[in-house]
Amino acid sequence: GAVVSQHPSRVICKSGTSVKIECRSLDFQATTMFWYRQFPKQSLMLMATSNEGSKATYEQGVEKDKFLINHASLTLSTLTVTSAHPEDSSFYICSASDPRAYGYTFGSGTRLTVV
Amino acid sequence: QKEVEQDPGPLSVPEGAIVSLNCTYSNSAFQYFMWYRQYSRKGPELLMYTYSSGNKEDGRFTAQVDKSSKYISLFIRDSQPSDSATYLCAMLNNAGNMLTFGGGTRLMVKP
């Protein structure tokens, strides 16, 4: 089945630094990938839609200059949290849709802690 | 009012019980319905995918859709402690470009 790999699974960074999270579709090409944020005991909140070869589409309230998304190839999208602050600490998850299958496949998530 | 409503639980049941998880929705544009299971600190895993009204069975899991009532259910038979997780319903519009999640129900199956 479709596999989406997300890396790193856990990262701790200092306030003011930037962190890059990678999302790869391993056995299919994904023209569109999605980035979500999840707070403890809450559901997934869509942050942005990543489109291969074009600009990402951000949801209302999500700062595009803070959460930089790059989708340079059909199998890789990256989310960079710039100038991270403690309030950016959260669980970030990516997903993609395999055109050969139904539904959306999610990565294993990245737990970001900003200290 | 949220587009997709789901009781957050937690729902605690003994091992072997039949579990019923439900979601209601208000947007008639939703045409595809999914159930995801999410273990703590992991990404959601797709369990069931349905399109039409009716039942779909896969092992111990049965997904039920009633489009006329805008109500979907997931039944788990012979529940196991390993089923303890958060279950998220998700709905997709016909164009396939709008995926909306319920808030998730936390299930605990006690041995």
Coordinates of C-alpha atoms in Angstrom, one line a residue:
Chain A
G1 CA 0.0 0.0 0.0
A2 CA 0.9 3.7 -0.1
V3 CA 3.6 4.7 2.3
V4 CA 4.4 8.2 3.4
S5 CA 7.6 8.7 5.3
Q6 CA 8.1 11.7 7.6
H7 CA 11.3 12.7 9.2
P8 CA 12.4 13.5 11.9
S9 CA 10.0 11.9 14.2
R10 CA 11.0 14.1 17.1
V11 CA 13.0 17.3 17.3
I12 CA 13.9 19.7 20.0
C13 CA 15.2 23.1 19.0
K14 CA 16.1 26.4 20.7
S15 CA 13.8 29.4 20.4
G16 CA 14.6 31.5 17.4
T17 CA 16.1 28.7 15.3
S18 CA 14.5 27.1 12.3
V19 CA 13.5 23.4 11.8
K20 CA 12.8 21.5 8.6
I21 CA 10.5 18.6 8.4
E22 CA 10.5 16.3 5.4
C23 CA 7.6 14.3 4.0
R24 CA 8.2 11.7 1.3
S25 CA 5.8 9.5 -0.7
L26 CA 7.8 6.3 -1.0
D27 CA 6.1 4.3 -3.7
F28 CA 3.9 6.8 -5.5
Q29 CA 4.0 10.3 -6.9
A30 CA 2.1 13.0 -5.0
T31 CA 1.3 16.2 -6.8
T32 CA -0.4 17.4 -3.6
M33 CA 0.6 16.9 0.0
F34 CA -1.0 18.3 3.1
W35 CA 0.4 19.5 6.3
Y36 CA -1.5 19.3 9.6
R37 CA -0.9 20.4 13.1
Q38 CA -2.3 18.6 16.1
F39 CA -2.4 19.7 19.7
P40 CA -2.7 17.2 22.5
K41 CA -6.1 15.5 22.6
Q42 CA -7.3 17.5 19.7
S43 CA -8.0 16.6 16.1
L44 CA -5.9 17.4 13.1
M45 CA -5.9 21.0 11.9
L46 CA -5.1 21.6 8.2
M47 CA -2.3 24.1 7.9
A48 CA -1.6 24.2 4.2
T49 CA -1.8 22.3 0.9
S50 CA 1.5 21.7 -0.8
N51 CA 1.4 21.7 -4.6
E52 CA 4.3 20.3 -6.6
G53 CA 6.0 23.1 -8.6
S54 CA 3.9 25.9 -7.3
K55 CA 3.1 27.9 -4.2
A56 CA 1.4 26.3 -1.2
T57 CA -2.1 27.2 -0.2
Y58 CA -2.3 28.2 3.4
E59 CA -5.4 28.0 5.6
Q60 CA -6.8 31.1 7.2
G61 CA -4.7 32.1 10.2
V62 CA -1.6 30.2 9.3
E63 CA 1.4 32.5 8.8
K64 CA 3.0 31.6 5.4
D65 CA 6.2 33.4 6.3
K66 CA 6.6 31.3 9.5
F67 CA 5.7 28.0 8.0
L68 CA 7.6 27.7 4.8
I69 CA 6.5 24.9 2.5
N70 CA 8.5 23.6 -0.5
H71 CA 7.3 20.9 -2.8
A72 CA 10.1 20.6 -5.2
S73 CA 9.5 17.1 -6.5
L74 CA 6.6 14.7 -6.9
T75 CA 7.8 12.7 -3.9
L76 CA 9.0 15.3 -1.4
S77 CA 7.5 18.2 0.5
T78 CA 9.2 20.1 3.3
L79 CA 7.8 22.2 6.1
T80 CA 10.2 24.7 7.7
V81 CA 9.2 26.3 10.9
T82 CA 11.2 29.5 10.9
S83 CA 12.2 31.5 14.1
A84 CA 10.5 28.9 16.2
H85 CA 8.9 29.8 19.5
P86 CA 7.6 27.7 22.3
E87 CA 4.1 28.2 21.1
D88 CA 5.1 26.4 17.9
S89 CA 5.6 23.2 19.9
S90 CA 3.2 20.7 18.5
F91 CA 2.7 17.5 16.5
Y92 CA 3.1 18.1 12.8
I93 CA 1.8 15.5 10.3
C94 CA 1.8 15.3 6.5
S95 CA -0.4 13.3 4.2
A96 CA -0.8 12.5 0.6
S97 CA -3.2 10.7 -1.7
D98 CA -2.0 7.8 -3.8
P99 CA -4.0 7.9 -7.1
R100 CA -4.0 4.1 -7.1
A101 CA -5.8 3.8 -3.8
Y102 CA -8.6 5.3 -1.8
G103 CA -8.2 7.7 1.0
Y104 CA -5.2 9.7 2.3
T105 CA -2.1 8.2 3.8
F106 CA -0.4 10.0 6.7
G107 CA 3.2 10.2 7.8
S108 CA 4.1 9.1 11.3
G109 CA 4.3 12.7 12.5
T110 CA 7.0 15.0 13.9
R111 CA 6.9 16.1 17.5
L112 CA 8.4 19.5 17.7
T113 CA 9.5 20.9 21.0
V114 CA 10.8 24.5 21.2
V115 CA 12.7 25.3 24.3
Chain B
Q1 CA -21.6 24.4 14.4
K2 CA -18.7 22.2 13.2
E3 CA -19.1 20.5 9.9
V4 CA -18.3 17.1 11.4
E5 CA -19.3 16.3 15.0
Q6 CA -17.7 13.4 16.9
D7 CA -18.0 12.6 20.6
P8 CA -14.5 12.9 22.1
G9 CA -15.1 10.3 24.7
P10 CA -13.1 8.7 26.4
L11 CA -15.0 5.5 25.8
S12 CA -14.0 2.7 28.1
V13 CA -15.1 -0.9 27.3
P14 CA -14.1 -4.4 28.5
E15 CA -12.2 -6.6 26.2
G16 CA -14.5 -8.5 23.9
A17 CA -17.2 -5.8 23.8
I18 CA -18.7 -4.4 20.7
V19 CA -17.7 -0.8 20.2
S20 CA -19.8 1.7 18.3
L21 CA -18.2 5.0 17.2
N22 CA -20.3 7.7 15.4
C23 CA -20.0 10.9 13.5
T24 CA -22.6 13.3 12.2
Y25 CA -22.1 15.9 9.5
S26 CA -23.9 18.8 8.0
N27 CA -22.3 19.3 4.6
S28 CA -24.1 17.3 1.9
A29 CA -21.1 17.8 -0.4
F30 CA -19.3 15.0 1.5
Q31 CA -19.4 11.9 -0.6
Y32 CA -16.5 9.7 0.7
F33 CA -16.2 8.6 4.3
M34 CA -13.2 7.3 6.1
W35 CA -12.3 6.1 9.5
Y36 CA -8.7 6.5 10.8
R37 CA -7.1 5.0 13.9
Q38 CA -4.4 7.0 15.6
Y39 CA -2.2 5.7 18.3
S40 CA -0.6 8.1 20.7
R41 CA 2.2 10.2 19.0
K42 CA 1.7 8.5 15.7
G43 CA 0.1 9.5 12.4
P44 CA -3.4 8.4 11.6
E45 CA -3.8 5.0 9.9
L46 CA -6.6 4.4 7.4
L47 CA -9.0 1.7 8.6
M48 CA -12.1 1.9 6.4
Y49 CA -13.1 3.8 3.3
T50 CA -16.7 3.9 2.1
Y51 CA -18.7 5.8 -0.6
S52 CA -22.3 4.7 -0.7
S53 CA -24.8 4.3 2.0
G54 CA -24.9 0.9 3.7
N55 CA -22.4 -1.3 5.4
K56 CA -18.9 -2.3 4.6
E57 CA -17.1 -5.0 6.6
D58 CA -13.4 -5.7 7.0
G59 CA -12.6 -8.3 9.6
R60 CA -13.7 -7.1 13.0
F61 CA -14.6 -3.6 11.6
T62 CA -17.8 -2.6 10.0
A63 CA -18.4 0.9 8.6
Q64 CA -21.9 2.1 8.2
V65 CA -23.1 5.2 6.2
D66 CA -26.5 6.8 6.2
K67 CA -26.4 9.7 3.9
S68 CA -30.0 10.6 4.4
S69 CA -29.4 11.1 8.1
K70 CA -25.8 12.4 7.6
Y71 CA -24.6 9.9 10.1
I72 CA -21.7 7.4 9.9
S73 CA -20.7 4.7 12.3
L74 CA -17.8 2.3 12.9
F75 CA -18.4 -0.9 14.8
I76 CA -15.6 -2.9 16.3
R77 CA -16.4 -6.5 17.2
D78 CA -14.5 -8.5 19.8
S79 CA -12.6 -5.5 20.9
Q80 CA -9.0 -6.0 22.0
P81 CA -6.7 -3.9 24.2
S82 CA -4.7 -3.2 21.1
D83 CA -7.7 -1.4 19.7
S84 CA -7.2 1.3 22.3
A85 CA -6.5 4.5 20.3
T86 CA -8.2 7.6 19.0
Y87 CA -10.6 7.0 16.1
L88 CA -11.1 9.8 13.7
C89 CA -13.8 10.0 11.1
A90 CA -13.0 11.9 8.0
M91 CA -15.1 13.1 5.0
L92 CA -14.2 14.0 1.5
N93 CA -16.1 16.0 -1.0
N94 CA -16.8 14.7 -4.5
A95 CA -13.9 16.7 -6.0
G96 CA -11.6 15.0 -3.6
N97 CA -10.0 18.3 -2.5
M98 CA -11.6 18.9 0.8
L99 CA -10.9 16.5 3.6
T100 CA -12.6 17.3 6.9
F101 CA -11.9 15.4 10.2
G102 CA -14.1 14.9 13.2
G103 CA -12.5 15.7 16.6
G104 CA -11.8 12.0 17.3
T105 CA -13.0 9.6 19.9
R106 CA -10.6 8.1 22.4
L107 CA -11.3 4.5 23.0
M108 CA -9.9 2.4 25.8
V109 CA -10.3 -1.4 25.8
K110 CA -9.5 -2.9 29.2
P111 CA -8.3 -6.5 29.6

